[in-house]
Amino acid sequence: MTMTYERHIPLAGATNFRDLGGYRAADGRTVRWRRVFRSDALHDLTADDFAVLRDLGVGDVFDLRTAHELDTWGIGVLTEHGLRHHHVPFNPSRGAQPGQVVTVPAFDDFEAFTQLYLDMLEEAGPSLGRVFTHLAESPEQGAVFHCTGGRDRTGMTAAFLLGVLGVPRETIAEDYALTGQYLVIPEVRRARMQEMYGSRPSLISEGPVVTPSEVITMTLAALDERYGSPEGYLESVGVTAEHREALQHALLGE
């Protein structure tokens, strides 16, 4: 019997929870379903949401937010429902202090946003290393990584992971852009983000969030220039060829 899987998982407490399975790699293999998920923040999940995560086999949560974001919103009741929470801040110094406003460029300024992503990657090595090592070493245990909105830090993590697995860049860009289809930031969270990130409408406006695929495409192209490839960047932060091969073995199927 053929199983049917859904990419977007509707949850009451998170609007941007998605399965990264089903994407086809260049060698013809396919990313396994129900192994790796990406999401916006999970602190508002309901009891019904946790039941869905159990059915999906999710056991580990990798939280890419800063310590300040973690203090602001917390993790809800993740651990009470048996999930293992791993705090792996993607860019720990950015917005780390209470009252520190993080400057976010307008999202139609692709070059400025690409530079923001490159700046964030200067600190992201330990976070990516921990997430990727876990995924390679625990292939049967489902895991989700998330930030606040599931767009920037989560989007870059997903782009690197899919790239390691051999998924074409056009597909990576399409996955990145899906956040614009699903992410709606709750009003109470939007008010706090207004304080933290200033008044840029691309991040905190009502309705779906803008996520043009050009931003991730330009970021990956910039990594080509700086490091030879995104894999060259990963090498520079300790994610070796052996790690990447282990990820492919763990997460790709026929």
GROMACS .gro file of C-alpha atoms in nm:
model
  254
    1MET     CA    1   0.000   0.000   0.000
    2THR     CA    2   0.132   0.344  -0.095
    3MET     CA    3   0.160   0.586   0.195
    4THR     CA    4   0.043   0.944   0.146
    5TYR     CA    5   0.234   1.219   0.324
    6GLU     CA    6   0.163   1.588   0.369
    7ARG     CA    7   0.435   1.851   0.358
    8HIS     CA    8   0.250   2.107   0.567
    9ILE     CA    9   0.132   1.978   0.905
   10PRO     CA   10  -0.158   2.192   1.036
   11LEU     CA   11  -0.116   2.269   1.407
   12ALA     CA   12  -0.312   2.504   1.631
   13GLY     CA   13   0.002   2.645   1.795
   14ALA     CA   14   0.238   2.669   1.495
   15THR     CA   15   0.140   2.763   1.140
   16ASN     CA   16   0.467   2.681   0.959
   17PHE     CA   17   0.539   2.320   1.062
   18ARG     CA   18   0.657   2.128   0.755
   19ASP     CA   19   0.803   1.790   0.664
   20LEU     CA   20   1.125   1.807   0.461
   21GLY     CA   21   1.065   1.461   0.317
   22GLY     CA   22   0.975   1.380  -0.041
   23TYR     CA   23   1.224   1.607  -0.217
   24ARG     CA   24   1.417   1.428  -0.490
   25ALA     CA   25   1.796   1.448  -0.492
   26ALA     CA   26   2.006   1.477  -0.806
   27ASP     CA   27   2.107   1.109  -0.784
   28GLY     CA   28   1.744   0.997  -0.797
   29ARG     CA   29   1.703   0.916  -0.430
   30THR     CA   30   1.440   1.089  -0.218
   31VAL     CA   31   1.455   1.255   0.124
   32ARG     CA   32   1.278   1.026   0.370
   33TRP     CA   33   0.943   1.141   0.505
   34ARG     CA   34   0.885   1.180   0.879
   35ARG     CA   35   1.252   1.217   0.966
   36VAL     CA   36   1.317   1.593   0.964
   37PHE     CA   37   1.075   1.880   1.011
   38ARG     CA   38   1.110   2.259   1.012
   39SER     CA   39   0.886   2.501   1.198
   40ASP     CA   40   0.817   2.835   1.355
   41ALA     CA   41   0.820   2.860   1.737
   42LEU     CA   42   0.661   2.571   1.926
   43HIS     CA   43   0.587   2.722   2.267
   44ASP     CA   44   0.214   2.760   2.192
   45LEU     CA   45   0.148   2.397   2.096
   46THR     CA   46  -0.171   2.243   2.232
   47ALA     CA   47  -0.232   1.894   2.366
   48ASP     CA   48  -0.376   1.798   2.028
   49ASP     CA   49  -0.064   1.934   1.858
   50PHE     CA   50   0.158   1.717   2.076
   51ALA     CA   51  -0.051   1.416   1.980
   52VAL     CA   52   0.020   1.496   1.614
   53LEU     CA   53   0.394   1.522   1.685
   54ARG     CA   54   0.387   1.184   1.859
   55ASP     CA   55   0.216   1.031   1.557
   56LEU     CA   56   0.487   1.184   1.336
   57GLY     CA   57   0.759   1.028   1.550
   58VAL     CA   58   0.913   1.359   1.658
   59GLY     CA   59   1.133   1.318   1.965
   60ASP     CA   60   1.392   1.596   1.945
   61VAL     CA   61   1.345   1.972   1.913
   62PHE     CA   62   1.638   2.189   1.805
   63ASP     CA   63   1.571   2.547   1.908
   64LEU     CA   64   1.769   2.798   1.697
   65ARG     CA   65   1.653   3.107   1.889
   66THR     CA   66   1.877   3.330   2.098
   67ALA     CA   67   1.885   3.307   2.476
   68HIS     CA   68   1.686   3.631   2.492
   69GLU     CA   69   1.414   3.489   2.269
   70LEU     CA   70   1.410   3.175   2.480
   71ASP     CA   71   1.369   3.384   2.795
   72THR     CA   72   1.095   3.591   2.629
   73TRP     CA   73   0.876   3.308   2.499
   74GLY     CA   74   1.005   2.993   2.666
   75ILE     CA   75   0.944   2.642   2.536
   76GLY     CA   76   0.592   2.587   2.658
   77VAL     CA   77   0.532   2.232   2.779
   78LEU     CA   78   0.753   2.047   2.529
   79THR     CA   79   0.939   1.841   2.786
   80GLU     CA   80   0.622   1.751   2.976
   81HIS     CA   81   0.509   1.577   2.657
   82GLY     CA   82   0.828   1.374   2.629
   83LEU     CA   83   1.013   1.587   2.374
   84ARG     CA   84   1.385   1.653   2.419
   85HIS     CA   85   1.467   2.024   2.389
   86HIS     CA   86   1.812   2.124   2.258
   87HIS     CA   87   1.899   2.492   2.264
   88VAL     CA   88   2.138   2.549   1.972
   89PRO     CA   89   2.130   2.927   1.903
   90PHE     CA   90   2.201   2.995   1.537
   91ASN     CA   91   2.344   3.341   1.600
   92PRO     CA   92   2.382   3.374   1.978
   93SER     CA   93   2.507   3.733   1.994
   94ARG     CA   94   2.238   3.884   1.770
   95GLY     CA   95   1.967   4.042   1.982
   96ALA     CA   96   2.115   3.867   2.285
   97GLN     CA   97   2.048   4.144   2.536
   98PRO     CA   98   1.707   4.264   2.656
   99GLY     CA   99   1.628   4.598   2.494
  100GLN     CA  100   1.873   4.543   2.208
  101VAL     CA  101   1.683   4.614   1.886
  102VAL     CA  102   1.789   4.400   1.593
  103THR     CA  103   1.793   4.581   1.260
  104VAL     CA  104   1.609   4.384   0.993
  105PRO     CA  105   1.625   4.517   0.636
  106ALA     CA  106   1.323   4.545   0.411
  107PHE     CA  107   1.267   4.207   0.251
  108ASP     CA  108   1.250   4.348  -0.102
  109ASP     CA  109   1.611   4.460  -0.057
  110PHE     CA  110   1.752   4.124  -0.163
  111GLU     CA  111   2.117   4.229  -0.137
  112ALA     CA  112   2.076   4.364   0.217
  113PHE     CA  113   1.895   4.051   0.330
  114THR     CA  114   2.156   3.829   0.167
  115GLN     CA  115   2.424   4.016   0.361
  116LEU     CA  116   2.221   3.972   0.680
  117TYR     CA  117   2.215   3.598   0.619
  118LEU     CA  118   2.590   3.588   0.553
  119ASP     CA  119   2.652   3.783   0.874
  120MET     CA  120   2.435   3.540   1.068
  121LEU     CA  121   2.630   3.245   0.928
  122GLU     CA  122   2.949   3.375   1.090
  123GLU     CA  123   2.818   3.234   1.419
  124ALA     CA  124   2.609   2.945   1.296
  125GLY     CA  125   2.872   2.671   1.277
  126PRO     CA  126   2.819   2.512   1.621
  127SER     CA  127   2.441   2.513   1.574
  128LEU     CA  128   2.454   2.350   1.232
  129GLY     CA  129   2.711   2.101   1.355
  130ARG     CA  130   2.495   1.983   1.645
  131VAL     CA  131   2.180   1.955   1.437
  132PHE     CA  132   2.347   1.770   1.151
  133THR     CA  133   2.543   1.537   1.379
  134HIS     CA  134   2.223   1.436   1.558
  135LEU     CA  135   2.036   1.375   1.233
  136ALA     CA  136   2.319   1.157   1.105
  137GLU     CA  137   2.352   0.956   1.425
  138SER     CA  138   1.981   0.913   1.507
  139PRO     CA  139   1.820   0.838   1.169
  140GLU     CA  140   1.516   0.657   1.309
  141GLN     CA  141   1.418   0.937   1.550
  142GLY     CA  142   1.219   1.225   1.405
  143ALA     CA  143   1.348   1.576   1.478
  144VAL     CA  144   1.236   1.932   1.418
  145PHE     CA  145   1.441   2.250   1.409
  146HIS     CA  146   1.282   2.591   1.449
  147CYS     CA  147   1.340   2.959   1.524
  148THR     CA  148   1.073   3.221   1.592
  149GLY     CA  149   0.907   3.247   1.252
  150GLY     CA  150   1.067   2.952   1.076
  151ARG     CA  151   1.193   3.170   0.792
  152ASP     CA  152   1.551   3.296   0.829
  153ARG     CA  153   1.752   3.072   1.063
  154THR     CA  154   1.529   2.775   0.999
  155GLY     CA  155   1.530   2.848   0.626
  156MET     CA  156   1.908   2.855   0.611
  157THR     CA  157   1.938   2.535   0.814
  158ALA     CA  158   1.692   2.363   0.580
  159ALA     CA  159   1.876   2.496   0.274
  160PHE     CA  160   2.209   2.357   0.396
  161LEU     CA  161   2.055   2.023   0.488
  162LEU     CA  162   1.875   1.980   0.157
  163GLY     CA  163   2.191   2.087  -0.025
  164VAL     CA  164   2.395   1.823   0.156
  165LEU     CA  165   2.135   1.567   0.051
  166GLY     CA  166   2.175   1.667  -0.313
  167VAL     CA  167   1.841   1.841  -0.359
  168PRO     CA  168   1.862   2.091  -0.649
  169ARG     CA  169   1.875   2.460  -0.566
  170GLU     CA  170   1.551   2.534  -0.746
  171THR     CA  171   1.376   2.295  -0.510
  172ILE     CA  172   1.557   2.441  -0.209
  173ALA     CA  173   1.436   2.787  -0.311
  174GLU     CA  174   1.080   2.658  -0.351
  175ASP     CA  175   1.089   2.507  -0.002
  176TYR     CA  176   1.221   2.833   0.142
  177ALA     CA  177   0.942   3.031  -0.025
  178LEU     CA  178   0.670   2.808   0.123
  179THR     CA  179   0.700   3.001   0.450
  180GLY     CA  180   0.522   3.286   0.271
  181GLN     CA  181   0.229   3.053   0.212
  182TYR     CA  182   0.194   2.920   0.565
  183LEU     CA  183   0.345   3.147   0.830
  184VAL     CA  184   0.103   3.378   1.008
  185ILE     CA  185   0.243   3.539   1.322
  186PRO     CA  186  -0.005   3.563   1.613
  187GLU     CA  187  -0.085   3.915   1.728
  188VAL     CA  188   0.066   3.874   2.075
  189ARG     CA  189   0.392   3.742   1.931
  190ARG     CA  190   0.393   4.012   1.665
  191ALA     CA  191   0.381   4.283   1.932
  192ARG     CA  192   0.692   4.145   2.103
  193MET     CA  193   0.868   4.109   1.769
  194GLN     CA  194   0.789   4.475   1.703
  195GLU     CA  195   0.994   4.560   2.010
  196MET     CA  196   1.280   4.327   1.919
  197TYR     CA  197   1.308   4.382   1.544
  198GLY     CA  198   1.180   4.732   1.481
  199SER     CA  199   0.903   4.816   1.238
  200ARG     CA  200   0.995   4.628   0.920
  201PRO     CA  201   0.667   4.505   0.770
  202SER     CA  202   0.828   4.203   0.602
  203LEU     CA  203   0.853   4.025   0.935
  204ILE     CA  204   0.578   4.153   1.159
  205SER     CA  205   0.287   4.260   0.939
  206GLU     CA  206  -0.050   4.092   0.962
  207GLY     CA  207  -0.111   3.806   0.724
  208PRO     CA  208   0.142   3.580   0.551
  209VAL     CA  209   0.509   3.673   0.578
  210VAL     CA  210   0.704   3.770   0.267
  211THR     CA  211   0.966   3.509   0.166
  212PRO     CA  212   1.095   3.563  -0.188
  213SER     CA  213   1.308   3.274  -0.310
  214GLU     CA  214   1.568   3.516  -0.447
  215VAL     CA  215   1.706   3.570  -0.095
  216ILE     CA  216   1.810   3.209  -0.037
  217THR     CA  217   1.927   3.173  -0.399
  218MET     CA  218   2.152   3.478  -0.365
  219THR     CA  219   2.282   3.358  -0.028
  220LEU     CA  220   2.384   3.021  -0.172
  221ALA     CA  221   2.548   3.195  -0.469
  222ALA     CA  222   2.743   3.420  -0.230
  223LEU     CA  223   2.865   3.109  -0.047
  224ASP     CA  224   2.985   2.974  -0.382
  225GLU     CA  225   3.200   3.286  -0.418
  226ARG     CA  226   3.334   3.284  -0.062
  227TYR     CA  227   3.382   2.913   0.002
  228GLY     CA  228   3.353   2.744  -0.336
  229SER     CA  229   3.014   2.603  -0.236
  230PRO     CA  230   2.781   2.583   0.065
  231GLU     CA  231   2.956   2.254   0.144
  232GLY     CA  232   3.280   2.451   0.160
  233TYR     CA  233   3.123   2.670   0.426
  234LEU     CA  234   3.013   2.360   0.618
  235GLU     CA  235   3.369   2.225   0.601
  236SER     CA  236   3.493   2.553   0.748
  237VAL     CA  237   3.267   2.508   1.052
  238GLY     CA  238   3.346   2.142   1.108
  239VAL     CA  239   3.074   1.960   0.914
  240THR     CA  240   3.305   1.724   0.724
  241ALA     CA  241   3.256   1.506   0.419
  242GLU     CA  242   3.211   1.211   0.656
  243HIS     CA  243   2.928   1.394   0.834
  244ARG     CA  244   2.765   1.474   0.502
  245GLU     CA  245   2.790   1.115   0.382
  246ALA     CA  246   2.635   0.998   0.709
  247LEU     CA  247   2.346   1.240   0.659
  248GLN     CA  248   2.289   1.109   0.308
  249HIS     CA  249   2.292   0.751   0.432
  250ALA     CA  250   2.049   0.834   0.714
  251LEU     CA  251   1.803   1.056   0.531
  252LEU     CA  252   1.789   0.944   0.168
  253GLY     CA  253   1.587   0.649   0.042
  254GLU     CA  254   1.492   0.502  -0.291
   0.00000   0.00000   0.00000
